[in-house]
Tab-separated table of C-alpha atoms and ligand atoms in Angstrom:
chain	number	residue	atom	x	y	z
A	1	ALA	CA	4.527	47.790	-17.286
A	2	THR	CA	0.754	48.154	-17.428
A	3	VAL	CA	-1.500	45.094	-17.384
A	4	PHE	CA	-5.199	45.157	-18.262
A	5	VAL	CA	-7.404	42.655	-16.373
A	6	SER	CA	-11.017	42.166	-17.492
A	7	GLY	CA	-13.579	41.094	-14.891
A	8	ALA	CA	-11.488	42.438	-11.999
A	9	THR	CA	-14.251	41.680	-9.466
A	10	GLY	CA	-13.914	37.923	-10.029
A	11	TYR	CA	-12.686	35.317	-7.550
A	12	ILE	CA	-9.702	34.395	-9.733
A	13	ALA	CA	-9.146	37.933	-11.059
A	14	LEU	CA	-8.813	39.493	-7.586
A	15	HIS	CA	-5.914	37.116	-6.857
A	16	VAL	CA	-4.385	37.990	-10.237
A	17	VAL	CA	-4.703	41.738	-9.536
A	18	ASP	CA	-3.279	41.261	-6.036
A	19	ASN	CA	-0.254	39.371	-7.385
A	20	LEU	CA	0.306	41.948	-10.140
A	21	LEU	CA	0.250	44.863	-7.687
A	22	LYS	CA	2.610	42.998	-5.339
A	23	GLU	CA	5.009	42.472	-8.235
A	24	GLY	CA	4.975	46.200	-9.040
A	25	TYR	CA	2.805	46.311	-12.160
A	26	SER	CA	0.318	49.062	-12.914
A	27	VAL	CA	-3.090	47.478	-13.304
A	28	ILE	CA	-6.149	48.665	-15.202
A	29	GLY	CA	-9.146	46.498	-14.419
A	30	SER	CA	-12.625	46.416	-15.914
A	31	VAL	CA	-15.700	46.015	-13.707
A	32	ARG	CA	-19.427	46.248	-14.422
A	33	SER	CA	-20.409	49.182	-12.204
A	34	GLN	CA	-19.021	52.167	-10.297
A	35	GLU	CA	-20.263	50.646	-7.060
A	36	LYS	CA	-18.134	47.534	-7.659
A	37	ALA	CA	-15.165	49.718	-8.639
A	38	ASP	CA	-15.405	51.738	-5.406
A	39	HIS	CA	-15.634	48.565	-3.357
A	40	ILE	CA	-12.535	46.992	-4.887
A	41	LEU	CA	-10.474	50.173	-4.727
A	42	LYS	CA	-11.222	50.268	-1.005
A	43	GLU	CA	-10.162	46.603	-0.590
A	44	PHE	CA	-6.837	47.465	-2.235
A	45	SER	CA	-6.467	50.536	0.067
A	46	ASN	CA	-6.804	52.860	-2.960
A	47	ASP	CA	-3.475	51.614	-4.359
A	48	CYS	CA	-2.351	54.266	-6.832
A	49	ASN	CA	-1.204	51.575	-9.264
A	50	LEU	CA	-4.774	50.313	-9.658
A	51	THR	CA	-7.227	52.032	-12.036
A	52	LEU	CA	-10.705	50.643	-12.629
A	53	GLU	CA	-12.833	51.261	-15.714
A	54	ILE	CA	-16.504	50.457	-16.224
A	55	VAL	CA	-17.367	47.943	-18.958
A	56	PRO	CA	-21.041	47.181	-18.321
A	57	ASP	CA	-21.607	44.333	-20.740
A	58	ILE	CA	-18.989	42.244	-22.491
A	59	SER	CA	-21.643	40.885	-24.895
A	60	ALA	CA	-21.417	44.127	-26.883
A	61	LEU	CA	-18.928	43.715	-29.716
A	62	ASP	CA	-17.464	47.175	-29.010
A	63	ALA	CA	-17.472	46.637	-25.230
A	64	PHE	CA	-13.776	47.398	-24.706
A	65	ASP	CA	-13.346	50.119	-27.367
A	66	ASP	CA	-13.599	53.106	-25.024
A	67	VAL	CA	-11.107	51.677	-22.557
A	68	PHE	CA	-8.571	50.762	-25.233
A	69	LYS	CA	-9.076	54.080	-27.021
A	70	ARG	CA	-7.972	55.794	-23.827
A	71	HIS	CA	-5.387	53.383	-22.395
A	72	GLY	CA	-4.386	51.168	-25.324
A	73	LYS	CA	-1.024	52.823	-25.862
A	74	ASP	CA	0.027	52.073	-22.274
A	75	ILE	CA	-1.090	48.456	-22.118
A	76	LYS	CA	1.577	45.779	-22.603
A	77	VAL	CA	-0.324	42.764	-21.309
A	78	VAL	CA	-4.015	41.847	-21.425
A	79	ILE	CA	-5.458	39.208	-19.083
A	80	HIS	CA	-9.043	38.370	-20.066
A	81	THR	CA	-10.835	36.606	-17.213
A	82	ALA	CA	-14.375	38.015	-17.538
A	83	SER	CA	-16.892	35.353	-18.506
A	84	PRO	CA	-20.153	34.240	-16.946
A	85	VAL	CA	-19.869	31.472	-14.363
A	86	VAL	CA	-23.586	31.038	-13.755
A	87	PHE	CA	-25.478	27.795	-13.500
A	88	ASP	CA	-28.985	29.239	-13.141
A	89	PRO	CA	-29.228	31.366	-16.302
A	90	LYS	CA	-32.570	32.503	-17.668
A	91	ASP	CA	-31.341	32.189	-21.220
A	92	LEU	CA	-28.414	29.971	-22.279
A	93	ASP	CA	-27.473	32.253	-25.188
A	94	LYS	CA	-27.883	35.661	-23.579
A	95	ASP	CA	-26.503	34.786	-20.161
A	96	LEU	CA	-23.736	32.303	-21.027
A	97	LEU	CA	-22.745	31.704	-24.624
A	98	ILE	CA	-22.916	35.233	-26.057
A	99	PRO	CA	-21.021	37.080	-23.292
A	100	ALA	CA	-18.299	34.407	-23.228
A	101	ILE	CA	-17.760	34.358	-26.992
A	102	ASN	CA	-18.390	38.045	-27.746
A	103	GLY	CA	-16.384	39.124	-24.718
A	104	THR	CA	-13.327	37.346	-26.086
A	105	LYS	CA	-13.868	38.672	-29.594
A	106	SER	CA	-14.494	42.227	-28.419
A	107	ILE	CA	-11.365	42.506	-26.285
A	108	LEU	CA	-9.210	41.173	-29.136
A	109	GLU	CA	-10.870	43.535	-31.657
A	110	SER	CA	-10.171	46.502	-29.364
A	111	ILE	CA	-6.512	45.502	-29.116
A	112	LYS	CA	-6.410	45.291	-32.914
A	113	LYS	CA	-8.003	48.740	-33.295
A	114	TYR	CA	-6.214	50.678	-30.586
A	115	ALA	CA	-3.219	48.730	-29.268
A	116	ALA	CA	-1.946	46.519	-32.072
A	117	ASP	CA	1.598	47.870	-31.630
A	118	THR	CA	1.663	47.971	-27.859
A	119	VAL	CA	0.098	44.780	-26.493
A	120	GLU	CA	2.754	42.057	-26.373
A	121	ASN	CA	0.947	39.292	-24.516
A	122	VAL	CA	-2.650	38.210	-24.143
A	123	VAL	CA	-3.602	35.646	-21.506
A	124	ILE	CA	-7.116	34.219	-21.632
A	125	THR	CA	-8.757	32.320	-18.781
A	126	SER	CA	-10.146	29.277	-20.524
A	127	SER	CA	-11.084	26.123	-18.606
A	128	LEU	CA	-10.942	22.377	-18.178
A	129	ALA	CA	-14.334	22.771	-19.874
A	130	ALA	CA	-12.469	23.545	-23.103
A	131	GLN	CA	-10.537	20.257	-22.847
A	132	ARG	CA	-13.326	17.710	-22.477
A	133	LYS	CA	-17.078	17.258	-22.728
A	134	PRO	CA	-18.780	17.202	-19.307
A	135	SER	CA	-19.865	13.603	-19.943
A	136	GLU	CA	-16.224	12.513	-20.399
A	137	THR	CA	-15.397	13.229	-16.728
A	138	ASN	CA	-16.860	9.884	-15.753
A	139	ASP	CA	-15.228	7.884	-18.543
A	140	SER	CA	-12.132	6.055	-17.297
A	141	THR	CA	-10.933	5.457	-20.877
A	142	VAL	CA	-10.420	9.224	-21.414
A	143	THR	CA	-7.095	10.965	-20.737
A	144	ILE	CA	-6.776	14.686	-21.407
A	145	ASP	CA	-3.659	16.795	-21.943
A	146	GLU	CA	-2.702	20.239	-23.263
A	147	ASN	CA	-3.827	19.304	-26.784
A	148	SER	CA	-7.287	18.071	-25.825
A	149	TRP	CA	-10.339	19.904	-27.123
A	150	ASN	CA	-13.935	19.581	-26.049
A	151	ASN	CA	-15.736	18.761	-29.316
A	152	ILE	CA	-19.212	19.765	-28.139
A	153	THR	CA	-21.560	21.123	-30.819
A	154	MET	CA	-23.783	24.223	-30.645
A	155	GLU	CA	-26.780	21.898	-30.682
A	156	GLU	CA	-25.482	19.973	-27.633
A	157	ALA	CA	-24.675	23.309	-25.982
A	158	HIS	CA	-28.391	24.044	-25.857
A	159	GLU	CA	-29.322	20.724	-24.172
A	160	CYS	CA	-28.566	21.787	-20.582
A	161	VAL	CA	-26.775	24.414	-18.496
A	162	ARG	CA	-23.762	22.202	-17.878
A	163	ASN	CA	-23.246	21.788	-21.615
A	164	ALA	CA	-23.859	25.486	-22.263
A	165	TYR	CA	-21.175	26.568	-19.752
A	166	SER	CA	-18.773	24.041	-21.165
A	167	ALA	CA	-19.482	25.185	-24.732
A	168	SER	CA	-19.180	28.858	-23.744
A	169	LYS	CA	-15.603	28.216	-22.654
A	170	VAL	CA	-14.494	26.113	-25.614
A	171	PHE	CA	-16.108	28.353	-28.249
A	172	ALA	CA	-14.567	31.433	-26.600
A	173	GLU	CA	-11.106	29.864	-26.561
A	174	LYS	CA	-11.444	28.725	-30.165
A	175	ALA	CA	-12.492	32.257	-31.173
A	176	ALA	CA	-9.252	33.581	-29.653
A	177	TRP	CA	-6.935	31.180	-31.521
A	178	GLU	CA	-8.936	31.817	-34.698
A	179	PHE	CA	-8.605	35.593	-34.262
A	180	LEU	CA	-4.851	35.255	-33.908
A	181	LYS	CA	-4.629	33.107	-37.028
A	182	ASN	CA	-6.599	35.658	-39.057
A	183	ASN	CA	-4.756	38.688	-37.711
A	184	ALA	CA	-1.195	37.422	-37.370
A	185	ASP	CA	0.136	40.219	-39.556
A	186	VAL	CA	-1.873	42.990	-37.822
A	187	VAL	CA	-1.336	42.358	-34.098
A	188	LYS	CA	1.958	41.569	-32.427
A	189	PHE	CA	0.804	39.839	-29.247
A	190	LYS	CA	1.529	36.266	-28.261
A	191	LEU	CA	-1.450	34.311	-26.908
A	192	THR	CA	-1.481	31.921	-23.933
A	193	THR	CA	-4.593	30.273	-22.545
A	194	VAL	CA	-4.959	29.000	-18.990
A	195	MET	CA	-7.304	26.048	-18.427
A	196	PRO	CA	-8.086	25.519	-14.745
A	197	GLY	CA	-10.112	22.614	-13.391
A	198	PHE	CA	-12.554	23.357	-10.522
A	199	VAL	CA	-10.917	26.184	-8.588
A	200	PHE	CA	-10.988	26.122	-4.779
A	201	GLY	CA	-9.010	28.057	-2.160
A	202	PRO	CA	-9.457	31.253	-0.158
A	203	GLN	CA	-10.802	34.499	-1.542
A	204	THR	CA	-8.511	37.521	-1.595
A	205	PHE	CA	-10.634	39.427	0.927
A	206	VAL	CA	-13.069	38.483	3.648
A	207	ASP	CA	-15.848	40.611	2.205
A	208	ARG	CA	-18.701	40.515	4.702
A	209	SER	CA	-21.052	42.395	2.386
A	210	LYS	CA	-21.210	39.315	0.173
A	211	SER	CA	-24.072	36.905	0.749
A	212	LYS	CA	-23.236	34.737	-2.259
A	213	PHE	CA	-19.754	33.759	-3.364
A	214	ASN	CA	-18.543	32.627	-6.778
A	215	HIS	CA	-19.758	29.245	-7.973
A	216	THR	CA	-16.875	27.062	-6.762
A	217	ILE	CA	-16.691	28.552	-3.248
A	218	GLU	CA	-20.450	27.982	-3.057
A	219	ILE	CA	-19.790	24.287	-3.814
A	220	VAL	CA	-17.455	23.999	-0.795
A	221	ARG	CA	-19.897	25.978	1.338
A	222	ALA	CA	-22.765	23.669	0.364
A	223	ILE	CA	-20.745	20.544	1.172
A	224	ALA	CA	-19.543	21.990	4.504
A	225	ASN	CA	-23.180	22.664	5.462
A	226	ALA	CA	-24.767	19.410	4.232
A	227	LYS	CA	-26.605	17.736	7.090
A	228	THR	CA	-27.702	14.750	5.016
A	229	GLU	CA	-26.359	12.944	1.970
A	230	ASP	CA	-29.279	14.303	-0.059
A	231	GLU	CA	-28.082	17.859	0.573
A	232	LEU	CA	-24.643	17.174	-0.916
A	233	TYR	CA	-23.789	19.124	-4.061
A	234	GLN	CA	-22.575	16.487	-6.510
A	235	CYS	CA	-19.566	17.400	-8.628
A	236	SER	CA	-16.388	15.805	-9.881
A	237	GLY	CA	-13.498	16.628	-12.145
A	238	THR	CA	-9.997	17.982	-11.752
A	239	TYR	CA	-9.153	20.502	-9.072
A	240	VAL	CA	-6.635	23.363	-8.742
A	241	ASP	CA	-6.019	26.001	-6.045
A	242	VAL	CA	-6.855	29.626	-6.881
A	243	ARG	CA	-3.415	30.807	-5.727
A	244	ASP	CA	-1.785	28.499	-8.290
A	245	VAL	CA	-4.219	29.715	-10.955
A	246	ALA	CA	-3.256	33.329	-10.267
A	247	ARG	CA	0.461	32.508	-10.333
A	248	ALA	CA	0.028	30.768	-13.671
A	249	HIS	CA	-1.713	33.826	-15.176
A	250	LEU	CA	1.393	35.905	-14.403
A	251	LEU	CA	3.937	33.312	-15.549
A	252	ALA	CA	1.878	32.885	-18.725
A	253	PHE	CA	3.154	36.256	-19.952
A	254	GLN	CA	6.375	36.513	-17.944
A	255	LYS	CA	7.934	33.278	-19.255
A	256	LYS	CA	8.726	33.354	-22.962
A	257	GLU	CA	8.280	29.567	-23.189
A	258	CYS	CA	4.573	29.951	-22.337
A	259	ALA	CA	3.829	31.965	-25.489
A	260	GLY	CA	1.464	30.114	-27.796
A	261	GLU	CA	0.716	27.439	-25.191
A	262	ARG	CA	-2.462	26.122	-23.589
A	263	LEU	CA	-1.647	25.670	-19.884
A	264	SER	CA	-3.580	22.829	-18.280
A	265	LEU	CA	-4.065	23.601	-14.580
A	266	SER	CA	-5.127	20.437	-12.838
A	267	THR	CA	-3.647	19.190	-9.568
A	268	SER	CA	-5.644	16.028	-8.925
A	269	MET	CA	-8.970	14.380	-9.647
A	270	PHE	CA	-11.659	14.890	-6.997
A	271	CYS	CA	-15.311	14.130	-6.317
A	272	THR	CA	-17.782	15.465	-3.749
A	273	GLN	CA	-16.751	12.713	-1.323
A	274	SER	CA	-13.076	13.819	-1.557
A	275	ILE	CA	-14.041	17.278	-0.268
A	276	LEU	CA	-16.365	15.824	2.360
A	277	ASN	CA	-13.646	13.471	3.639
A	278	VAL	CA	-11.162	16.347	4.068
A	279	ILE	CA	-13.765	18.442	5.908
A	280	ASN	CA	-14.777	15.606	8.239
A	281	GLU	CA	-11.164	14.681	8.976
A	282	ASP	CA	-9.857	18.214	9.529
A	283	PHE	CA	-12.783	19.989	11.228
A	284	PRO	CA	-13.770	17.937	14.299
A	285	GLN	CA	-16.105	20.772	15.376
A	286	LEU	CA	-18.394	19.752	12.488
A	287	LYS	CA	-18.595	16.134	13.639
A	288	GLY	CA	-22.183	15.028	13.997
A	289	LYS	CA	-23.381	18.302	12.451
A	290	ILE	CA	-22.693	17.382	8.833
A	291	THR	CA	-23.008	14.143	6.933
A	292	GLU	CA	-20.022	11.846	6.449
A	293	GLY	CA	-21.454	10.512	3.203
A	294	ASP	CA	-19.785	7.211	2.390
A	295	PRO	CA	-16.078	7.850	3.100
A	296	ALA	CA	-14.910	4.616	1.455
A	297	SER	CA	-16.703	5.409	-1.824
A	298	GLU	CA	-14.173	8.075	-2.818
A	299	ASN	CA	-11.613	5.685	-4.278
A	300	GLU	CA	-14.157	3.778	-6.300
A	301	THR	CA	-15.555	7.002	-7.754
A	302	LEU	CA	-12.069	8.241	-8.630
A	303	ASP	CA	-11.173	4.901	-10.258
A	304	ASN	CA	-14.071	5.333	-12.671
A	305	MET	CA	-13.137	8.853	-13.734
A	306	MET	CA	-11.042	10.173	-16.614
A	307	SER	CA	-7.378	10.962	-16.075
A	308	PHE	CA	-5.158	13.851	-17.100
A	309	ASN	CA	-1.557	14.452	-18.047
A	310	ASN	CA	-0.235	18.015	-17.681
A	311	ASP	CA	3.490	17.294	-17.339
A	312	LYS	CA	4.218	19.833	-20.067
A	313	THR	CA	2.416	22.636	-18.182
A	314	LYS	CA	4.070	21.737	-14.874
A	315	LYS	CA	7.470	21.876	-16.550
A	316	LEU	CA	6.695	25.232	-18.184
A	317	LEU	CA	5.452	26.771	-14.926
A	318	GLY	CA	8.089	25.183	-12.699
A	319	PHE	CA	6.281	25.212	-9.337
A	320	ASP	CA	4.457	22.587	-7.255
A	321	PHE	CA	0.663	22.803	-7.137
A	322	ILE	CA	-1.144	23.089	-3.784
A	323	PRO	CA	-2.845	19.797	-2.787
A	324	LEU	CA	-6.641	19.486	-2.372
A	325	ARG	CA	-6.441	19.078	1.420
A	326	LYS	CA	-4.721	22.433	1.972
A	327	SER	CA	-7.003	24.168	-0.493
A	328	ILE	CA	-10.177	22.863	1.170
A	329	ASP	CA	-8.833	23.512	4.690
A	330	ASP	CA	-8.015	27.133	3.802
A	331	THR	CA	-11.376	27.617	2.071
A	332	VAL	CA	-13.363	26.190	4.986
A	333	ASN	CA	-11.375	28.195	7.559
A	334	GLN	CA	-12.236	31.341	5.619
A	335	LEU	CA	-15.903	30.322	5.385
A	336	PHE	CA	-15.912	30.046	9.201
A	337	GLU	CA	-14.497	33.597	9.338
A	338	PHE	CA	-17.358	34.752	7.092
A	339	GLY	CA	-19.876	33.016	9.353
A	340	ALA	CA	-20.892	30.954	6.326
A	341	ILE	CA	-20.854	27.592	8.102
A	342	ASN	CA	-23.725	26.711	10.413
B	1	NDP	P1	-16.457	34.892	-10.899
B	1	NDP	O1	-17.910	34.698	-11.106
B	1	NDP	O2	-15.980	35.281	-9.562
B	1	NDP	O3	-15.875	35.925	-11.968
B	1	NDP	C1	-16.436	36.147	-13.219
B	1	NDP	C2	-16.062	37.542	-13.679
B	1	NDP	O4	-16.623	37.799	-14.983
B	1	NDP	C3	-16.632	38.629	-12.755
B	1	NDP	O5	-15.757	39.714	-12.745
B	1	NDP	C4	-17.930	38.998	-13.452
B	1	NDP	O6	-18.409	40.282	-13.136
B	1	NDP	C5	-17.480	38.923	-14.911
B	1	NDP	N1	-18.620	38.759	-15.815
B	1	NDP	C6	-19.440	37.689	-15.913
B	1	NDP	N2	-20.370	37.895	-16.853
B	1	NDP	C7	-20.140	39.132	-17.360
B	1	NDP	C8	-20.780	39.937	-18.352
B	1	NDP	N3	-21.841	39.496	-19.037
B	1	NDP	N4	-20.270	41.184	-18.612
B	1	NDP	C9	-19.206	41.644	-17.894
B	1	NDP	N5	-18.556	40.920	-16.970
B	1	NDP	C10	-19.024	39.688	-16.696
B	1	NDP	O7	-15.804	33.514	-11.342
B	1	NDP	P2	-14.298	32.982	-11.403
B	1	NDP	O8	-13.336	33.940	-10.842
B	1	NDP	O9	-14.348	31.619	-10.872
B	1	NDP	O10	-14.089	32.873	-12.988
B	1	NDP	C11	-13.193	33.706	-13.711
B	1	NDP	C12	-12.821	33.014	-15.006
B	1	NDP	O11	-12.249	31.754	-14.723
B	1	NDP	C13	-13.996	32.751	-15.958
B	1	NDP	O12	-13.540	32.956	-17.276
B	1	NDP	C14	-14.289	31.276	-15.718
B	1	NDP	O13	-14.899	30.673	-16.823
B	1	NDP	C15	-12.889	30.750	-15.483
B	1	NDP	N6	-12.835	29.477	-14.771
B	1	NDP	C16	-13.299	29.350	-13.480
B	1	NDP	C17	-13.203	28.123	-12.839
B	1	NDP	C18	-13.685	27.934	-11.434
B	1	NDP	O14	-13.727	26.777	-10.992
B	1	NDP	N7	-14.020	28.947	-10.675
B	1	NDP	C19	-12.657	26.946	-13.517
B	1	NDP	C20	-12.169	27.192	-14.850
B	1	NDP	C21	-12.273	28.409	-15.437
B	1	NDP	P3	-19.351	40.523	-11.816
B	1	NDP	O15	-18.465	40.392	-10.616
B	1	NDP	O16	-19.864	41.896	-12.010
B	1	NDP	O17	-20.424	39.474	-11.865
């Protein structure tokens, strides 16, 4: 069967594409430029089951029309991962909200126009951001599950970047469920959304041409290079390993029980100090070079955070999630390979 993956250059998407090819699927991916396409084809040793198409800007409401006009009749599954993960945008609307929301609408409209009879499953990469407001992370009275929705408003979305990213994910996911409701008699696909927390874990390839990684790998890199407490990148939330995220994207369409579900991918709560503690404990070569922060503060921070319940998702997926320690160890080992740790 043929699977379409949008945003095939992404950190999560490359793992998804890798898993799909290993499981024998034909993959059509969208990327923003020919240069990126050539690079990825090379990384996958020009695998004949991988075709890449150029979709320069997902903000355009007809962004995916050309691709679906040409390939729509072959595509059985669509995995939509493309969405901006940028925290230094020039313009909150143009760089975050519009591409996230329009990208989701445009891919679903193209399916409706050119592949209504062929696409059976659509999997959309949503986020923990769609489950709770950023401010709720540090509220110990909050518990989120598969039914939780971030109720942020468009006005709040424009208050800061953190809110705008969060809103971009929840509005995009809502647009998808809304589309399905309005087009239930026109399209035949089943929808599943995948909502990962902060994603850590190794990248598919050690790509030495890259000077900047995706946002979450940059978080680990910053912490692993922080000489003083002031240099620590502060973040907290739920965590999940990228390899589990990729696996879930495949099971989301392979397992019938996942149809119509929102899969909540969270393994454990974490804060900056949790990552720092793992790095200091497991990489003695960094001792004295990086800060230890305040190792004992981790538990107190975690005690004051929200909690989550994703028993339903774990039962649907049926595999054990990779713990934070292994994920951080594997990420940091790869960063050493890249020469990205001083
Ligand atoms: P990446 O930044 O590595 O991937 C983002 C992908 O989207 C890239 O392929 C990127 O293309 C593409 N993209 C971004 N903006 C546009 C645009 N305007 N037009 C076309 N393509 C665009 O991040 P991740 O792999 O981490 O994220 C993938 C998905 O997972 C996103 O939907 C994100 O919201 C979601 N997610 C990520 C989490 C994380 O912790 N990393 C947590 C929860 C959800 P290019 O390579 O050309 O920039």
